[in-house]
Coordinates of C-alpha atoms and ligand atoms in Angstrom, one line a residue:
M1 CA -20.3 36.3 1.8
T2 CA -19.7 34.4 -1.4
E3 CA -20.6 30.7 -1.5
P4 CA -17.6 28.4 -1.9
A5 CA -16.8 27.2 -5.4
R6 CA -19.0 24.2 -6.5
Y7 CA -17.9 21.3 -8.6
D8 CA -19.6 18.1 -9.8
A9 CA -17.0 16.1 -8.0
I10 CA -14.2 16.6 -5.5
V11 CA -11.4 14.0 -5.4
I12 CA -9.2 13.8 -2.3
G13 CA -5.7 12.8 -3.3
A14 CA -3.6 13.1 -6.4
G15 CA -1.9 9.7 -6.3
I16 CA -2.4 6.9 -8.8
S17 CA -6.1 6.6 -8.2
G18 CA -6.9 10.4 -7.9
M19 CA -5.0 11.2 -11.1
Y20 CA -6.9 8.6 -13.2
Q21 CA -10.2 9.6 -11.5
L22 CA -9.7 13.2 -12.6
H23 CA -9.0 12.1 -16.2
K24 CA -12.2 10.0 -16.2
L25 CA -14.3 12.7 -14.6
R26 CA -13.2 15.1 -17.4
A27 CA -14.1 12.5 -20.0
L28 CA -17.6 12.4 -18.5
G29 CA -17.9 16.1 -18.9
L30 CA -18.0 16.7 -15.2
S31 CA -16.3 19.5 -13.4
A32 CA -13.8 18.3 -10.9
L33 CA -11.3 19.5 -8.3
V34 CA -8.6 17.4 -6.8
L35 CA -7.4 18.3 -3.3
E36 CA -3.8 17.2 -2.7
A37 CA -1.8 17.7 0.5
G38 CA 1.6 17.5 -1.2
T39 CA 3.2 19.9 -3.6
G40 CA 3.2 17.5 -6.5
V41 CA 1.3 14.5 -7.8
G42 CA 2.2 10.8 -7.1
G43 CA 0.7 10.0 -3.7
T44 CA 2.7 7.1 -2.2
W45 CA 5.6 7.8 -4.7
Y46 CA 5.6 11.5 -3.8
W47 CA 5.8 10.9 0.0
N48 CA 7.9 7.8 0.3
R49 CA 11.3 9.2 -0.8
Y50 CA 13.4 7.2 1.6
P51 CA 16.6 5.7 0.4
G52 CA 16.0 2.4 -1.4
A53 CA 12.3 2.9 -2.0
R54 CA 11.2 1.0 -5.0
F55 CA 8.4 -1.3 -6.5
D56 CA 8.0 -4.9 -5.4
S57 CA 5.7 -5.3 -8.4
E58 CA 7.2 -5.7 -11.9
S59 CA 7.3 -2.1 -13.2
W60 CA 5.7 -3.1 -16.5
S61 CA 2.8 -4.7 -14.7
Y62 CA 2.3 -1.7 -12.4
G63 CA 2.0 1.3 -14.7
Y64 CA -1.4 2.6 -16.1
S65 CA -2.7 0.4 -18.8
F66 CA -5.6 2.6 -20.0
S67 CA -3.6 4.9 -22.4
Q68 CA -1.8 3.5 -25.4
E69 CA 0.0 6.8 -25.7
I70 CA 1.4 6.5 -22.2
L71 CA 2.4 2.8 -22.8
D72 CA 4.1 3.8 -26.1
E73 CA 6.0 6.8 -24.7
W74 CA 7.2 5.7 -21.3
D75 CA 10.3 3.4 -20.9
W76 CA 10.9 1.6 -17.7
T77 CA 14.6 1.3 -16.9
E78 CA 14.5 -1.3 -14.2
H79 CA 12.3 -4.3 -13.6
F80 CA 11.4 -3.0 -10.1
S81 CA 11.4 0.8 -10.5
P82 CA 13.1 3.0 -8.0
Q83 CA 11.0 5.8 -6.4
P84 CA 12.6 8.7 -8.3
D85 CA 11.8 7.0 -11.6
T86 CA 8.3 6.2 -10.6
L87 CA 7.7 9.8 -9.5
R88 CA 9.1 10.9 -12.9
Y89 CA 6.6 8.5 -14.5
L90 CA 3.7 10.0 -12.6
D91 CA 4.8 13.5 -13.4
F92 CA 5.0 12.5 -17.0
V93 CA 1.4 11.2 -16.9
A94 CA 0.2 14.4 -15.2
D95 CA 1.8 16.4 -18.0
K96 CA 0.5 14.1 -20.7
L97 CA -3.1 14.3 -19.4
D98 CA -2.7 18.0 -18.4
L99 CA -4.0 17.1 -14.9
R100 CA -2.4 19.8 -12.8
R101 CA -4.8 22.6 -13.8
D102 CA -7.5 20.9 -11.8
I103 CA -5.4 19.9 -8.8
R104 CA -5.1 22.2 -5.8
F105 CA -1.8 21.4 -4.1
R106 CA -0.8 22.0 -0.5
S107 CA -4.5 21.3 0.3
R108 CA -4.9 18.7 3.0
A109 CA -8.6 17.9 3.4
T110 CA -9.6 18.1 7.1
A111 CA -13.4 17.7 7.0
A112 CA -16.1 16.7 4.6
H113 CA -19.7 17.2 5.6
W114 CA -22.8 16.1 3.7
S115 CA -25.7 18.5 3.3
E116 CA -28.9 16.7 2.7
T117 CA -30.8 20.0 1.8
A118 CA -28.2 21.1 -0.8
R119 CA -27.4 17.5 -1.8
E120 CA -23.8 18.2 -1.8
W121 CA -20.5 17.7 0.1
R122 CA -18.7 20.6 1.8
V123 CA -15.0 19.9 2.0
A124 CA -12.6 22.0 4.2
T125 CA -8.8 22.1 3.8
E126 CA -6.1 22.8 6.4
D127 CA -5.5 26.3 5.0
G128 CA -9.1 27.3 5.8
A129 CA -10.6 27.0 2.3
T130 CA -14.0 25.3 1.6
F131 CA -15.3 23.7 -1.5
R132 CA -18.6 22.2 -2.5
A133 CA -19.4 19.2 -4.8
R134 CA -22.2 16.9 -5.6
F135 CA -19.9 13.9 -5.3
L136 CA -17.0 13.2 -3.1
V137 CA -14.4 10.6 -4.3
T138 CA -11.8 9.6 -1.8
A139 CA -8.4 8.6 -3.3
V140 CA -6.6 8.8 -0.1
G141 CA -4.7 5.5 -0.3
P142 CA -4.6 2.5 2.1
L143 CA -1.0 3.2 3.3
S144 CA -0.7 7.0 3.6
A145 CA -1.3 7.9 7.2
P146 CA 2.2 7.5 8.7
T147 CA 2.6 6.7 12.4
L148 CA 5.5 7.5 14.7
P149 CA 6.3 5.0 17.4
D150 CA 4.6 5.5 20.7
I151 CA 7.9 5.9 22.6
P152 CA 8.5 8.6 25.3
G153 CA 10.9 11.3 24.5
I154 CA 10.4 11.4 20.8
G155 CA 10.7 15.2 20.7
D156 CA 13.9 15.2 22.7
F157 CA 16.3 14.0 20.0
R158 CA 18.7 16.7 18.9
G159 CA 20.0 15.0 15.7
Q160 CA 18.0 14.5 12.5
S161 CA 15.0 12.2 12.6
C162 CA 12.5 11.3 9.9
H163 CA 9.6 9.0 9.2
T164 CA 10.2 7.2 5.9
A165 CA 6.9 8.4 4.5
R166 CA 7.8 12.0 5.4
W167 CA 11.3 12.0 3.9
P168 CA 12.9 15.4 3.1
H169 CA 13.1 16.4 -0.6
E170 CA 16.8 17.1 -0.1
P171 CA 19.0 14.0 0.0
V172 CA 20.1 12.8 3.4
D173 CA 23.8 11.9 3.6
F174 CA 24.5 8.9 5.8
T175 CA 28.2 8.8 5.1
G176 CA 30.1 8.0 8.3
K177 CA 27.1 8.8 10.4
R178 CA 25.7 6.8 13.3
V179 CA 22.2 5.8 12.1
A180 CA 19.4 4.1 14.0
V181 CA 16.6 2.5 12.1
I182 CA 13.4 1.5 14.0
G183 CA 11.2 -0.9 12.1
T184 CA 11.8 -3.9 9.8
G185 CA 8.7 -4.0 7.6
A186 CA 9.0 -3.7 3.8
T187 CA 10.0 -0.1 4.2
G188 CA 12.6 -0.8 6.9
V189 CA 14.2 -3.6 4.9
Q190 CA 14.6 -1.3 1.8
T191 CA 16.0 1.5 3.9
I192 CA 18.4 -0.7 5.9
Q193 CA 20.0 -2.4 2.9
E194 CA 20.7 1.1 1.4
V195 CA 21.8 2.9 4.5
A196 CA 24.2 0.1 5.4
K197 CA 26.3 0.9 2.3
T198 CA 27.5 4.3 3.6
A199 CA 26.6 4.6 7.3
G200 CA 29.6 4.7 9.7
R201 CA 27.5 2.7 12.2
L202 CA 24.0 1.3 11.6
T203 CA 21.9 0.0 14.4
V204 CA 18.7 -1.8 13.5
F205 CA 16.0 -1.9 16.1
Q206 CA 13.8 -4.9 15.3
R207 CA 10.6 -5.7 17.2
T208 CA 9.2 -8.4 14.9
P209 CA 11.3 -10.0 12.1
N210 CA 9.6 -10.5 8.8
W211 CA 10.1 -13.2 6.2
C212 CA 12.0 -11.5 3.3
A213 CA 12.7 -13.0 -0.1
P214 CA 15.1 -11.9 -2.9
L215 CA 13.9 -9.1 -5.3
L216 CA 16.5 -9.8 -8.0
N217 CA 16.1 -6.5 -9.7
R218 CA 17.7 -5.9 -13.1
K219 CA 18.1 -3.0 -15.5
I220 CA 15.9 -2.9 -18.7
D221 CA 17.7 -2.0 -21.9
R222 CA 16.1 -0.6 -25.0
D223 CA 15.7 -3.9 -26.7
E224 CA 14.1 -5.5 -23.7
M225 CA 11.8 -2.5 -23.3
A226 CA 10.7 -3.0 -26.9
R227 CA 9.9 -6.6 -26.2
I228 CA 8.0 -5.6 -23.1
R229 CA 6.0 -3.0 -25.0
A230 CA 5.0 -5.6 -27.6
D231 CA 4.0 -7.8 -24.8
Y232 CA 1.8 -5.3 -23.0
P233 CA -1.6 -6.8 -24.1
A234 CA -0.6 -10.2 -22.8
I235 CA 0.9 -8.8 -19.6
F236 CA -2.3 -6.9 -18.7
S237 CA -4.6 -9.7 -19.7
R238 CA -2.6 -12.0 -17.4
C239 CA -2.9 -9.5 -14.6
Q240 CA -6.7 -9.6 -15.1
E241 CA -6.8 -13.3 -14.6
T242 CA -4.5 -13.7 -11.6
F243 CA -5.6 -13.8 -8.0
A244 CA -4.3 -10.5 -6.9
C245 CA -3.5 -8.8 -10.3
F246 CA 0.2 -9.6 -10.1
I247 CA 1.8 -11.5 -13.0
H248 CA 2.2 -14.3 -10.4
T249 CA -0.7 -16.4 -9.2
P250 CA -1.0 -19.4 -6.8
D251 CA 0.1 -22.7 -8.2
P252 CA -3.0 -25.0 -8.5
R253 CA -1.1 -27.8 -6.7
G254 CA -1.3 -28.4 -3.0
T255 CA 2.0 -28.6 -1.0
F256 CA 1.6 -32.3 -0.2
E257 CA 0.4 -33.3 -3.7
V258 CA 4.0 -33.4 -4.9
S259 CA 7.1 -35.3 -3.8
S260 CA 9.5 -33.7 -1.3
K261 CA 12.0 -33.5 -4.1
E262 CA 9.6 -31.7 -6.5
R263 CA 8.6 -29.4 -3.7
E264 CA 12.1 -28.4 -2.9
A265 CA 13.0 -27.8 -6.6
F266 CA 9.9 -25.7 -7.0
W267 CA 10.7 -23.5 -4.0
E268 CA 14.4 -23.3 -5.0
R269 CA 13.2 -22.0 -8.4
L270 CA 10.8 -19.5 -6.8
Y271 CA 13.5 -18.2 -4.4
N272 CA 15.8 -17.6 -7.4
E273 CA 13.2 -15.8 -9.5
P274 CA 12.6 -12.0 -9.4
G275 CA 9.6 -10.6 -7.6
F276 CA 6.7 -11.9 -5.6
G277 CA 6.6 -15.4 -7.1
I278 CA 7.5 -17.1 -3.9
W279 CA 4.7 -15.3 -2.1
Q280 CA 2.0 -14.9 -4.8
G281 CA 2.9 -17.9 -7.0
N282 CA 3.4 -20.6 -4.4
F283 CA 1.3 -23.7 -3.7
R284 CA -2.4 -22.9 -3.3
D285 CA -2.6 -24.0 0.3
M286 CA 0.4 -22.1 1.6
L287 CA -1.7 -19.6 3.5
T288 CA -4.5 -21.9 4.7
D289 CA -2.8 -25.2 5.7
R290 CA -0.7 -24.9 8.8
A291 CA 1.6 -27.9 7.9
A292 CA 2.1 -26.5 4.4
N293 CA 3.0 -23.1 5.8
A294 CA 5.4 -24.6 8.3
L295 CA 7.3 -26.4 5.5
I296 CA 7.8 -23.3 3.4
S297 CA 8.7 -21.3 6.5
E298 CA 11.4 -23.9 7.2
F299 CA 12.7 -23.7 3.7
V300 CA 13.1 -19.9 3.9
A301 CA 14.6 -20.2 7.4
R302 CA 17.3 -22.4 6.0
K303 CA 18.0 -19.7 3.4
I304 CA 18.4 -17.1 6.1
R305 CA 20.7 -19.3 8.2
A306 CA 22.8 -19.9 5.1
R307 CA 23.1 -16.2 4.4
V308 CA 23.8 -14.8 7.9
K309 CA 27.2 -15.7 9.3
D310 CA 26.5 -15.4 13.0
P311 CA 24.0 -18.1 13.9
A312 CA 22.6 -16.1 16.9
V313 CA 21.9 -13.1 14.6
A314 CA 20.3 -15.5 12.0
E315 CA 17.9 -16.8 14.7
K316 CA 16.9 -13.3 15.6
L317 CA 16.1 -12.6 11.9
I318 CA 13.9 -15.7 11.6
P319 CA 10.2 -15.0 12.5
K320 CA 8.9 -17.3 15.3
N321 CA 5.4 -15.9 15.8
H322 CA 4.1 -16.2 12.2
G323 CA 4.7 -18.3 9.1
F324 CA 6.0 -17.3 5.7
G325 CA 3.7 -15.1 3.7
T326 CA 1.2 -14.4 6.5
R327 CA 2.4 -10.8 6.7
R328 CA 3.5 -8.8 3.7
V329 CA 6.7 -10.3 2.4
P330 CA 9.4 -7.6 2.1
L331 CA 11.5 -8.2 -1.0
E332 CA 15.2 -7.6 -0.5
T333 CA 18.5 -7.1 -2.2
R334 CA 21.3 -8.5 0.0
Y335 CA 19.4 -7.6 3.1
Y336 CA 20.5 -10.6 5.2
E337 CA 24.1 -10.0 4.2
V338 CA 23.9 -6.5 5.7
Y339 CA 24.1 -8.3 9.1
N340 CA 27.5 -9.8 8.2
Q341 CA 29.0 -6.2 8.0
D342 CA 31.1 -4.9 10.8
N343 CA 29.3 -1.5 10.8
V344 CA 25.8 -3.1 11.4
E345 CA 24.3 -4.2 14.6
L346 CA 20.8 -5.8 15.2
V347 CA 19.0 -5.1 18.4
D348 CA 16.2 -7.4 19.3
L349 CA 13.5 -5.3 21.0
T350 CA 11.7 -8.4 22.3
E351 CA 14.8 -8.9 24.6
T352 CA 15.6 -5.3 25.3
P353 CA 12.8 -2.9 24.5
I354 CA 13.4 0.8 23.7
E355 CA 12.6 2.8 26.9
R356 CA 12.9 6.2 25.5
I357 CA 14.3 8.5 22.8
T358 CA 16.9 10.8 24.3
A359 CA 18.7 14.0 23.2
E360 CA 21.6 11.9 22.0
G361 CA 19.9 8.9 20.6
L362 CA 17.9 6.2 22.3
R363 CA 17.9 3.9 25.3
T364 CA 16.9 0.3 25.5
S365 CA 16.4 -1.6 28.8
A366 CA 20.0 -2.8 28.3
R367 CA 22.0 0.3 27.2
A368 CA 22.1 3.7 25.5
F369 CA 22.8 4.2 21.8
E370 CA 24.0 7.5 20.4
A371 CA 22.8 8.4 16.9
D372 CA 23.2 11.3 14.4
I373 CA 20.1 10.2 12.5
I374 CA 17.0 8.2 13.6
V375 CA 14.9 6.7 10.8
Y376 CA 11.4 5.8 11.8
A377 CA 10.3 3.0 9.4
T378 CA 7.3 2.4 11.7
G379 CA 4.6 2.1 9.1
F380 CA 1.1 3.5 8.8
D381 CA -2.4 3.6 10.3
A382 CA -3.4 1.5 7.4
V383 CA -6.6 1.3 5.3
T384 CA -9.0 3.2 7.6
G385 CA -6.3 5.6 9.0
S386 CA -6.4 8.0 6.1
F387 CA -10.2 8.2 6.4
D388 CA -10.0 8.7 10.2
R389 CA -7.8 11.7 9.8
I390 CA -10.6 13.5 7.9
D391 CA -13.8 14.5 9.8
I392 CA -16.2 12.8 7.4
R393 CA -19.9 13.2 8.3
G394 CA -22.9 11.8 6.4
T395 CA -26.6 12.2 7.0
E396 CA -27.6 13.6 10.4
Q397 CA -23.9 14.5 10.9
R398 CA -23.0 10.9 11.6
S399 CA -19.2 10.4 11.7
L400 CA -17.5 7.8 9.5
R401 CA -14.8 7.4 12.1
D402 CA -17.5 6.4 14.7
R403 CA -19.3 4.2 12.1
W404 CA -16.1 2.2 11.5
A405 CA -14.9 2.1 15.1
G406 CA -15.5 -1.7 15.2
G407 CA -14.0 -2.2 11.7
P408 CA -15.0 -0.9 8.3
E409 CA -18.5 -1.6 6.8
T410 CA -19.0 -1.0 3.0
F411 CA -20.7 -2.1 -0.1
L412 CA -18.1 -3.3 -2.6
G413 CA -15.5 -1.2 -0.8
V414 CA -17.0 1.8 -2.6
L415 CA -20.1 2.9 -0.8
V416 CA -21.3 3.3 2.8
D417 CA -25.0 3.8 3.7
A418 CA -25.8 7.1 5.4
F419 CA -22.8 8.6 3.4
P420 CA -24.6 9.5 0.2
N421 CA -22.5 10.4 -2.9
L422 CA -19.3 9.4 -1.2
L423 CA -17.4 7.0 -3.4
M424 CA -14.2 5.4 -2.2
L425 CA -11.2 4.3 -4.4
I426 CA -9.1 1.5 -2.8
G427 CA -10.9 2.0 0.4
P428 CA -11.5 -0.7 3.1
H429 CA -12.7 -4.1 1.8
M430 CA -10.8 -3.8 -1.4
A431 CA -8.3 -6.3 -2.6
L432 CA -4.7 -5.0 -2.1
G433 CA -2.6 -6.8 -4.6
N434 CA -0.8 -5.2 -7.6
I435 CA -2.6 -2.1 -6.7
P436 CA -2.8 0.0 -9.9
R437 CA -4.6 -2.8 -11.6
S438 CA -7.3 -2.7 -8.9
I439 CA -7.2 1.1 -9.0
E440 CA -8.0 1.1 -12.7
Y441 CA -10.9 -1.2 -12.3
N442 CA -12.2 0.7 -9.3
V443 CA -12.0 4.1 -11.0
E444 CA -13.7 2.8 -14.1
W445 CA -16.5 1.2 -12.1
V446 CA -17.0 4.4 -10.1
S447 CA -16.9 6.5 -13.3
D448 CA -19.4 4.2 -15.0
L449 CA -21.7 4.7 -12.0
L450 CA -21.3 8.5 -12.2
G451 CA -21.9 8.4 -15.9
Y452 CA -25.0 6.4 -15.4
A453 CA -26.2 8.9 -12.8
A454 CA -25.4 11.9 -15.0
T455 CA -27.4 10.6 -18.0
R456 CA -30.4 9.8 -15.8
G457 CA -30.5 12.9 -13.7
I458 CA -29.6 11.0 -10.6
T459 CA -28.3 13.3 -7.9
R460 CA -28.1 11.0 -4.9
I461 CA -26.3 7.7 -4.7
E462 CA -26.3 5.6 -1.5
A463 CA -25.8 2.0 -0.6
G464 CA -29.2 0.4 -0.3
D465 CA -30.8 -1.4 2.7
G466 CA -28.9 -4.4 3.6
A467 CA -26.3 -4.1 0.9
V468 CA -23.5 -3.0 3.4
A469 CA -24.4 -5.6 5.9
E470 CA -24.4 -8.3 3.2
W471 CA -21.1 -7.3 1.6
T472 CA -19.4 -6.8 5.0
A473 CA -20.5 -10.2 6.1
H474 CA -19.2 -11.6 2.8
V475 CA -15.8 -9.9 3.2
R476 CA -15.5 -11.2 6.8
S477 CA -16.4 -14.7 5.8
L478 CA -13.7 -14.7 3.1
G479 CA -11.2 -13.9 5.8
Q480 CA -12.0 -17.1 7.8
G481 CA -9.3 -19.7 7.8
L482 CA -6.6 -17.4 6.4
L483 CA -3.4 -17.7 8.5
S484 CA -2.6 -14.1 7.7
N485 CA -5.6 -13.1 9.9
E486 CA -4.0 -14.8 12.9
I487 CA -1.1 -12.3 13.3
D488 CA -0.9 -8.6 14.0
S489 CA 0.1 -6.5 11.0
W490 CA -1.2 -3.6 9.0
M491 CA -3.1 -6.2 7.0
T492 CA -5.2 -7.0 10.1
G493 CA -5.6 -3.4 11.1
V494 CA -3.3 -3.5 14.1
N495 CA -1.1 -0.5 14.9
R496 CA -0.2 -0.3 18.6
N497 CA 1.0 3.3 18.1
V498 CA -2.6 4.4 17.5
A499 CA -5.3 4.4 20.2
G500 CA -8.0 1.9 19.6
K501 CA -6.1 0.0 16.8
N502 CA -5.0 -3.0 18.9
V503 CA -7.7 -5.5 17.9
R504 CA -7.4 -7.5 14.7
I505 CA -10.2 -6.8 12.1
I506 CA -10.9 -7.8 8.6
N507 CA -10.2 -4.6 6.6
R508 CA -9.5 -6.0 3.2
Y509 CA -11.2 -8.2 0.6
S510 CA -9.3 -11.5 0.5
G511 CA -11.2 -13.2 -2.4
S512 CA -9.7 -13.1 -5.9
A513 CA -9.7 -10.0 -8.0
P514 CA -11.7 -11.8 -10.8
A515 CA -14.3 -12.7 -8.3
Y516 CA -14.5 -9.1 -7.0
R517 CA -14.8 -7.8 -10.5
A518 CA -17.5 -10.4 -11.3
R519 CA -19.6 -9.2 -8.4
C520 CA -19.2 -5.5 -9.4
E521 CA -20.1 -6.3 -13.0
A522 CA -23.2 -8.1 -11.8
V523 CA -24.3 -5.2 -9.6
A524 CA -23.8 -2.8 -12.6
A525 CA -25.6 -5.1 -15.1
A526 CA -28.6 -5.2 -12.8
G527 CA -28.9 -1.4 -12.9
Y528 CA -26.8 -1.0 -9.8
E529 CA -28.6 -3.5 -7.6
G530 CA -28.0 -2.8 -4.0
V531 CA -27.5 0.9 -4.6
R532 CA -30.3 3.5 -4.0
L533 CA -30.4 6.0 -6.9
E534 CA -32.6 9.0 -6.6
Ligands
NA7_1 P1 5.0 -2.0 8.5 O1 5.1 -3.2 7.6 O2 3.8 -1.8 9.3 O3 6.3 -2.1 9.4 C1 6.5 -1.2 10.5 C2 7.6 -1.6 11.3 O4 7.8 -0.8 12.4 C3 7.4 -3.0 11.9 O5 8.7 -3.7 11.9 C4 7.0 -2.7 13.4 O6 7.2 -3.7 14.3 C5 7.9 -1.5 13.6 N1 7.3 -0.7 14.7 C6 6.2 0.0 14.7 N2 6.0 0.6 15.9 C7 7.1 0.3 16.7 C8 7.5 0.6 18.0 N3 6.8 1.4 18.7 N4 8.7 0.1 18.4 C9 9.4 -0.6 17.6 N5 9.1 -1.0 16.4 C10 7.9 -0.5 15.9 O7 5.2 -0.7 7.6 P2 6.1 -0.5 6.3 O8 6.2 1.0 6.1 O9 7.4 -1.2 6.4 O10 5.3 -1.1 5.2 C11 3.9 -0.9 5.0 C12 3.4 -1.3 3.7 O11 3.7 -0.2 2.8 C13 4.2 -2.4 3.1 O12 3.8 -3.6 3.4 C14 4.1 -2.1 1.6 O13 3.0 -2.7 1.1 C15 4.0 -0.6 1.5 P3 6.1 -4.8 14.6 O14 6.0 -5.7 13.3 O15 4.8 -4.0 14.7 O16 6.5 -5.5 15.8

């Protein structure tokens, strides 16, 4: 019997965070192995190949900022990059940094167990392999465990069916086909507006409408790319200062501090600007003051009514159980106009729920729908789901899944006590804004900690007494008073397709990114106060 190969660190996931983490581990002189379930790099952008998938962040604010060479050599061609280009970008980065030689593809991690005696993690993959490492870094992503709807008969359908996050690598042709799309989140919206262009008949099955706003994407030509490149230092320093690392940040004014004329003009401007400005750059009280939120919601409702010809359909598309911005705002390109097309029908599942999937299509309480293709845009077991799918066991074989059954508990979103040498990237309790900006900070903080440990002969890192309780209480208190925590969504940890995920929890940090970084800096500056280093 030979012992499994041993590394200084194992990273689970070769998406944006795992790729950068590998690069940083090498720079520290540590041996590293990345385990990746897919056949290529890219994580989210590898898996989500559905038609219409693209950024809602400005491309030039989203890419890696750490390498001047990458910034110099990569040209973005659209302000909001489509998935195939983004995947090409991540492949380019993997080539540039020569990452693939330390990535084991087709390797889904199924278990990770801590051995106190060996002071190491043992990680098993689906294909039966085992690896050992002093440190385990999870780079599994907050939106990477897709969930199919809990509807009877899902295996009975005889046509083609696919979850958007498990899209085939070969293109799917919708031309003239009868297509059913279930789900109207950010993914559903992008899919629907694309499929509607060619489908013979598209039926959208909507349970909860979302407040969508225009994306206003444009191409980037060479001259504009040159200007963007010259502007990179300013762009990235702006992203460091904003609330959620976007180029947009809340307006310091309150909704009622301006006249109704000024307010209307401001919203009109935001609605006609590209990107998340209307969500991330709106009045500062939009997500905390009910009256303010009701006003912006009414503004967006008016836009929807103006864009959808049939007033009854428009009303179905206007959310009634939550205000604008309290769930993730899908950005759209002529999404509402899709419902003016003769080949598109909207089915409101609150009136007529789906009873079952059948061999020919699906059946609601009102009637049967035949389909050639069913698209499940039904989302993810978010934030903790990708951890739950791995049997992670810390000291005394305690399970992380059990530990987090009542909601995640962490220190800085990076460490959990009783799970020594486990370091999480973009885990629970992290801010989820313009995510690569948070990823870079997260990876650099973790790498600094590992470097600190390496130079001091530290072989065991664990959140100290009280640190997890204090940070968890802090994260929970930040969530108080936020209207977004009063509605079910992946942001509140609710997914009714997953057993035990029907209660709202605080799973993400809702303070500002600068405040988060300040706390992490203070911890590091005090010799990693709150972390037990042995
Ligand atoms: P979301 O935003 O979680 O959306 C999932 C959608 O699927 C949503 O409209 C759900 O309705 C719907 N859904 C889920 N289960 C069912 C069942 N059983 N029946 C009918 N409809 C269902 O996921 P996305 O992939 O769109 O986006 C996730 C994030 O990834 C996104 O915000 C980006 O940041 C990237 P519901 O609202 O639950 O009533």
